[in-house]
JSON list of C-alpha atoms in Angstrom, two decimals:
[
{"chain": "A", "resi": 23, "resn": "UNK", "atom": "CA", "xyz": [121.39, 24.19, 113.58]},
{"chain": "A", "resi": 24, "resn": "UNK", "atom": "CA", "xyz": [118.48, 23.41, 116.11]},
{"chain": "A", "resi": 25, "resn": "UNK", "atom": "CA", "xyz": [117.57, 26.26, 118.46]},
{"chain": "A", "resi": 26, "resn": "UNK", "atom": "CA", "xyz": [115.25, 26.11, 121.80]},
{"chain": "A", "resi": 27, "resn": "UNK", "atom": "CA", "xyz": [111.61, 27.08, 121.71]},
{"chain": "A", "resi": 28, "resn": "UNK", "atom": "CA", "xyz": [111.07, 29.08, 125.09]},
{"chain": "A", "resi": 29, "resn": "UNK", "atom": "CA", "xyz": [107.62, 30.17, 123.83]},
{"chain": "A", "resi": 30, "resn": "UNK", "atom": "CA", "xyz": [105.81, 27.97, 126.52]},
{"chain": "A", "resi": 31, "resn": "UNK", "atom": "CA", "xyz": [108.19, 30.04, 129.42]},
{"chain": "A", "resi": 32, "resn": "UNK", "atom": "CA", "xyz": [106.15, 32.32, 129.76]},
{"chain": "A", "resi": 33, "resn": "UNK", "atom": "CA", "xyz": [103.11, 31.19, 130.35]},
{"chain": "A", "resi": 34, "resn": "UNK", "atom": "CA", "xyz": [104.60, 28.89, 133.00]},
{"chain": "A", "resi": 35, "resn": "UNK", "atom": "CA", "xyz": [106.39, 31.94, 134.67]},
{"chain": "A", "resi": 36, "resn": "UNK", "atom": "CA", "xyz": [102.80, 33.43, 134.69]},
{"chain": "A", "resi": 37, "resn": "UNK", "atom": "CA", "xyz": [101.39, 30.57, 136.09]},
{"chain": "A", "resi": 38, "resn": "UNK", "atom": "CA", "xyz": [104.23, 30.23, 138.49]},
{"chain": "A", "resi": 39, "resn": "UNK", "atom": "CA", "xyz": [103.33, 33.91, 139.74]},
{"chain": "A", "resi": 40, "resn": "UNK", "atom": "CA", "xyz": [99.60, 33.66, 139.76]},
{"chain": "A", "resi": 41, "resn": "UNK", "atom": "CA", "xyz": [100.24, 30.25, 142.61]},
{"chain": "A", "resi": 42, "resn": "UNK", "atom": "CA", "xyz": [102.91, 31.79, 144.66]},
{"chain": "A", "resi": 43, "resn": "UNK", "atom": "CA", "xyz": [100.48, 35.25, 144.89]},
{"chain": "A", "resi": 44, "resn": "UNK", "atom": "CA", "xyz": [97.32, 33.19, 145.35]},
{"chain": "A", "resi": 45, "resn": "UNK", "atom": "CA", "xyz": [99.28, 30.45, 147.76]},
{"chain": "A", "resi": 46, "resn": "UNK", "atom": "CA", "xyz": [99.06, 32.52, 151.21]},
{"chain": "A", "resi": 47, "resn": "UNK", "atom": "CA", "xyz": [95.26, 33.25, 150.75]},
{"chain": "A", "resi": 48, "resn": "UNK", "atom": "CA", "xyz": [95.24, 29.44, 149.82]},
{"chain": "A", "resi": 49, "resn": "UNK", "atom": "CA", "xyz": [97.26, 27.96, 153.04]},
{"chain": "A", "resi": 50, "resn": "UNK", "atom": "CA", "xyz": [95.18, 30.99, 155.37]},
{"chain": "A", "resi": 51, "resn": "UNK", "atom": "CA", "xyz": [91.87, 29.57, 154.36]},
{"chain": "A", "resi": 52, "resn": "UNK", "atom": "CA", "xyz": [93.11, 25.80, 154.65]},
{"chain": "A", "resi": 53, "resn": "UNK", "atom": "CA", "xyz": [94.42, 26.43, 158.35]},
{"chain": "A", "resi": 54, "resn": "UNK", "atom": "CA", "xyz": [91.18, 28.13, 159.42]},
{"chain": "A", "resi": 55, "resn": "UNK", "atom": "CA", "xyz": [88.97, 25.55, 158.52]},
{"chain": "A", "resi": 56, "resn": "UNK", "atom": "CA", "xyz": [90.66, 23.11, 160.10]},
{"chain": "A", "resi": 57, "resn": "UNK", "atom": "CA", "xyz": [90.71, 25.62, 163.10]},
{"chain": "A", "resi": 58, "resn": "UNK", "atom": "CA", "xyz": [87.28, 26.00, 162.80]},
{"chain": "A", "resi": 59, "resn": "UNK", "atom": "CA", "xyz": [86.57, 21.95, 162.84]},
{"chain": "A", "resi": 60, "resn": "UNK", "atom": "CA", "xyz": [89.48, 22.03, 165.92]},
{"chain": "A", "resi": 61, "resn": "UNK", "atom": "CA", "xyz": [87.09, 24.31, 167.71]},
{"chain": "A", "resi": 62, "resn": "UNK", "atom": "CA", "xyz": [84.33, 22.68, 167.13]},
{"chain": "A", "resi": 63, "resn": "UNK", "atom": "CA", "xyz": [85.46, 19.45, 168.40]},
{"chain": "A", "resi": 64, "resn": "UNK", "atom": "CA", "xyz": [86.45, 21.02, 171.44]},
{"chain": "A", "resi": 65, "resn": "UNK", "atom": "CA", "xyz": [83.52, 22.29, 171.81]},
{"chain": "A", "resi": 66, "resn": "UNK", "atom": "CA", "xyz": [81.85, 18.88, 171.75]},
{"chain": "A", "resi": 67, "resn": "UNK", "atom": "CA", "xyz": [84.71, 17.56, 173.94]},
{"chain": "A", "resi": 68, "resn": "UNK", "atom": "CA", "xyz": [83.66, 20.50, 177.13]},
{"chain": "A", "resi": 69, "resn": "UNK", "atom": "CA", "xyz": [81.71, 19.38, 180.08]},
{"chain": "A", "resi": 70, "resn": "UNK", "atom": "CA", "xyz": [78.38, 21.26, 180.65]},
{"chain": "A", "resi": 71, "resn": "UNK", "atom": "CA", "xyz": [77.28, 22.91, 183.91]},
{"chain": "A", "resi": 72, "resn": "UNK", "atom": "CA", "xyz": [76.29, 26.44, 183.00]},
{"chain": "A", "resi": 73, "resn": "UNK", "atom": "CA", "xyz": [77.41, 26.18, 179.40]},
{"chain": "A", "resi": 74, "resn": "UNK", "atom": "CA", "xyz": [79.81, 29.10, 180.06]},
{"chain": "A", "resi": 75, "resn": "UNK", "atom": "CA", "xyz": [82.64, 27.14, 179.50]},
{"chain": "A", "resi": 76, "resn": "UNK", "atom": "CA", "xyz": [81.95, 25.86, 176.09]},
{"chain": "A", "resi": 77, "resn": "UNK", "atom": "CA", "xyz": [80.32, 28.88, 175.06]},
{"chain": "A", "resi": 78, "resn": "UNK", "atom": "CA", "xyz": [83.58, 31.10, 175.66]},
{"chain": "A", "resi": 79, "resn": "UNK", "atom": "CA", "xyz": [86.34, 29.03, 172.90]},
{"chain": "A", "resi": 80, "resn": "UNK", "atom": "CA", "xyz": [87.51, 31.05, 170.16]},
{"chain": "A", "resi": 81, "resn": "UNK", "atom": "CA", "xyz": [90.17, 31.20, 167.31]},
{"chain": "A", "resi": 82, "resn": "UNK", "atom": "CA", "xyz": [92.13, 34.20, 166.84]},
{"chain": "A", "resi": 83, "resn": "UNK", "atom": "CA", "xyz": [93.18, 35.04, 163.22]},
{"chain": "A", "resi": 84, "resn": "UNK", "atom": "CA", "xyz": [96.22, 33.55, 161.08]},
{"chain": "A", "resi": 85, "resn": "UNK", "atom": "CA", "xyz": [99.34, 34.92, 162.29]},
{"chain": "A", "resi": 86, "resn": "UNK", "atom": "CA", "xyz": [102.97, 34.59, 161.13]},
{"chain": "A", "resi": 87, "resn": "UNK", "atom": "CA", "xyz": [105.44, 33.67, 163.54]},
{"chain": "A", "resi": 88, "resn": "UNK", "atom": "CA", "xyz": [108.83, 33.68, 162.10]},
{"chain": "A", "resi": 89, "resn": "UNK", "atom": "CA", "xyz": [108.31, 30.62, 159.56]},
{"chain": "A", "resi": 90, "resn": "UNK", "atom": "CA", "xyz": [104.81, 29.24, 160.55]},
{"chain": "A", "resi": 91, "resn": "UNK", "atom": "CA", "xyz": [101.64, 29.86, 160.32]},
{"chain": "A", "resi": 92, "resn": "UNK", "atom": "CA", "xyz": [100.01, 30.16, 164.08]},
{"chain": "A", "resi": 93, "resn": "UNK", "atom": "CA", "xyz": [95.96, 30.25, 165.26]},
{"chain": "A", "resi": 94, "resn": "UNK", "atom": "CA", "xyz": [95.38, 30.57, 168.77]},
{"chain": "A", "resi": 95, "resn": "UNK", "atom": "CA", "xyz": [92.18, 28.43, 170.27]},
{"chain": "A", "resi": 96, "resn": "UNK", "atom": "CA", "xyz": [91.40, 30.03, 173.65]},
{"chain": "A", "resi": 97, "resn": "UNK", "atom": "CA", "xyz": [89.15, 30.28, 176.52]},
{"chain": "A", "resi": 98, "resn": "UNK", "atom": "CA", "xyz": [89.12, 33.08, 178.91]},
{"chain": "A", "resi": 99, "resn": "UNK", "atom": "CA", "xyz": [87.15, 31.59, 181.26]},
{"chain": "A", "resi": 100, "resn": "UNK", "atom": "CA", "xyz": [88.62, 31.58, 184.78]},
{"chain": "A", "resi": 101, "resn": "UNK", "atom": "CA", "xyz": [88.73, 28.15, 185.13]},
{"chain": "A", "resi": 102, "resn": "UNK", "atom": "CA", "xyz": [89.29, 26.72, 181.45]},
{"chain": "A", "resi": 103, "resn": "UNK", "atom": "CA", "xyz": [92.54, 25.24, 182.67]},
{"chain": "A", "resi": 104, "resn": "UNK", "atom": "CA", "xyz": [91.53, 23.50, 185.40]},
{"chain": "A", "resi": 105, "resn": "UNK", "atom": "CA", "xyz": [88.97, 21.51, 183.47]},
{"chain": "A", "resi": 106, "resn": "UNK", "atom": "CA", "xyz": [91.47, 21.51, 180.72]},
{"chain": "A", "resi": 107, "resn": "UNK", "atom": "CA", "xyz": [94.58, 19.74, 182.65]},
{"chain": "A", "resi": 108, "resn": "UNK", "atom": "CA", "xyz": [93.47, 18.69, 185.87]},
{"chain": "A", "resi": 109, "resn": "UNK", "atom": "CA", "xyz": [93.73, 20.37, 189.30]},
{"chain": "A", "resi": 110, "resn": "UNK", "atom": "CA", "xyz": [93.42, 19.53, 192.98]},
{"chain": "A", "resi": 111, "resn": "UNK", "atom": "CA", "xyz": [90.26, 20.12, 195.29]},
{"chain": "A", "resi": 112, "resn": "UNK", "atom": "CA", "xyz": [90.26, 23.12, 197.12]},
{"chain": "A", "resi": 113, "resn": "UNK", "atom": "CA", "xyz": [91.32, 21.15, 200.40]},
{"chain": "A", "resi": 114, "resn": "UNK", "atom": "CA", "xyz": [94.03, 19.50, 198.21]},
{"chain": "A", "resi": 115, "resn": "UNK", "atom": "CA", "xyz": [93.38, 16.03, 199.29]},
{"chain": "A", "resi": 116, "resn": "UNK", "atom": "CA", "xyz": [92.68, 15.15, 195.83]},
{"chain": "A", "resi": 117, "resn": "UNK", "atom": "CA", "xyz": [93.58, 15.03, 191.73]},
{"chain": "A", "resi": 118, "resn": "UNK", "atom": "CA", "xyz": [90.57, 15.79, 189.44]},
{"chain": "A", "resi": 119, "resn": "UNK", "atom": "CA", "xyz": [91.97, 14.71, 186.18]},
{"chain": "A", "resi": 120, "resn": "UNK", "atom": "CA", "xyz": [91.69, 17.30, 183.38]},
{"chain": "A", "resi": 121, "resn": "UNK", "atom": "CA", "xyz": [89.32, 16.45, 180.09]},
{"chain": "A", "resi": 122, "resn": "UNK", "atom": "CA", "xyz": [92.03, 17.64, 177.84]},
{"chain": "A", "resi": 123, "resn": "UNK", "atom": "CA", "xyz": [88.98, 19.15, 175.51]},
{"chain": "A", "resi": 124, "resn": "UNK", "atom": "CA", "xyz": [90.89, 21.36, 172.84]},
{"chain": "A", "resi": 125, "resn": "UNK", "atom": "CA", "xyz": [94.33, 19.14, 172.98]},
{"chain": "A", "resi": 126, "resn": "UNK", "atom": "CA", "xyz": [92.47, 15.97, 172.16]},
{"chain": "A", "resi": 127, "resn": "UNK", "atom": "CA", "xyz": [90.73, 18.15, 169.34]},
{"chain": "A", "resi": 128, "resn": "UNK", "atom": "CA", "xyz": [93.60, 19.42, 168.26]},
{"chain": "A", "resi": 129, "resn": "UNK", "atom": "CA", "xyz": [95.42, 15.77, 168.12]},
{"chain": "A", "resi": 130, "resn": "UNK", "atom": "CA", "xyz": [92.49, 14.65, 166.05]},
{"chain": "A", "resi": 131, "resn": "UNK", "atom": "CA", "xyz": [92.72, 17.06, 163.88]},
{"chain": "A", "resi": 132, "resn": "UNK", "atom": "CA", "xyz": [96.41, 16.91, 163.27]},
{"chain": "A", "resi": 133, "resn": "UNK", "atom": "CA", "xyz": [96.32, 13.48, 162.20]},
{"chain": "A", "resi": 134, "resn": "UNK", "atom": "CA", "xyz": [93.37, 14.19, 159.40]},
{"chain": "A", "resi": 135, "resn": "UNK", "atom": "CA", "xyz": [95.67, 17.27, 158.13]},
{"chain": "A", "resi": 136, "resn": "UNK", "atom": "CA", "xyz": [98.02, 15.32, 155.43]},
{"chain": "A", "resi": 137, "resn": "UNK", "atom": "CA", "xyz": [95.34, 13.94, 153.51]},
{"chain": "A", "resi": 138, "resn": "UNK", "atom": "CA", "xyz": [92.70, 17.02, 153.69]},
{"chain": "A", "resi": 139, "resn": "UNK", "atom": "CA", "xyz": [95.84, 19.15, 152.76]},
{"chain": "A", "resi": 140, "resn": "UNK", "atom": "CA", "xyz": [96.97, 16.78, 149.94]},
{"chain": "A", "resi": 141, "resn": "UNK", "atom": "CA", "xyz": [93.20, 16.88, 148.55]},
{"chain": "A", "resi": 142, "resn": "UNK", "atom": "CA", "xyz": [92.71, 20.62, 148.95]},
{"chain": "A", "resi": 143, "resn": "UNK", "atom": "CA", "xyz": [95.76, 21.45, 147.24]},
{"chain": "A", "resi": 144, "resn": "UNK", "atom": "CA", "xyz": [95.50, 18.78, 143.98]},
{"chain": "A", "resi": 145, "resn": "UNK", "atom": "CA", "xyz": [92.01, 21.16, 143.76]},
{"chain": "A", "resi": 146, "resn": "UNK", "atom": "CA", "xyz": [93.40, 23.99, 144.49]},
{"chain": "A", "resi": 147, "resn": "UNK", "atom": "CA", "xyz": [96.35, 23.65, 141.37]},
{"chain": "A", "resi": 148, "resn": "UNK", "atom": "CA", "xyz": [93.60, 22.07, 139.68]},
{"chain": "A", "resi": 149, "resn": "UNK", "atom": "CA", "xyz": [91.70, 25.79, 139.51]},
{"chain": "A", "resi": 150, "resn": "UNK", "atom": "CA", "xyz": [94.61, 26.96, 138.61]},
{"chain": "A", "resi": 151, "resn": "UNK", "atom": "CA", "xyz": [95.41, 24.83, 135.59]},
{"chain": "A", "resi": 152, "resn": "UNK", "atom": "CA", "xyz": [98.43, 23.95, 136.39]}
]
């Protein structure tokens, strides 16, 4: 009569445990760098007059919402939004389109996050041993 071997079990429920502890750190530290490179390319992307503008982005911290993960990219700058998205002169005769700094950064980003993800995590598992 053949019997099962479930010596091996346990070391993969171990292993199993070590990624799910070590996966939150992992997907934190993956989202704020590409917050960080986000920021940085909005940076790039804001007009300079007194440098106050591009001087004032920031990220706030990883937070859970519900499901997903969530970083904020602000600027508390009065007039962030106007330069963001567009506005009308003050005698409202005309549009001064917006330079859509931190959404273009943001869609730039996006589209680079599949592959830098994929990459990170086969290295990631990799220092695991899995």
């Amino acid at each position: 009569m053949s019997g099962l071997n479930f010596s091996g079990m346990q070391e993969i429920q171990q292993q199993m445990r070590r990624m799910e502890s070590e996966f939150d750190q992992f997907i934190r530290q993956f989202l704020l760098k590409q917050a960080l490179d986000a920021l940085a390319r909005t940076k790039d992307n804001t007009p300079v007059d007194t440098g106050l503008l591009r001087a004032s982005w920031t990220i706030g911290e990883v937070q859970r919402a519900g499901n997903d993960l969530v970083i904020t990219i602000s600027n508390p700058t009065e007039y962030a939004s106007f330069v963001e998205y567009g506005h009308m002169t003050r005698d409202r005769k005309r549009w001064i389109e917006g330079k859509f700094m931190c959404t273009l950064a943001i869609d730039e980003v996006a589209k680079l996050i599949p592959q830098r993800f994929a990459a990170e995590f086969a290295a990631w598992v990799g220092r695991l041993g899995l």
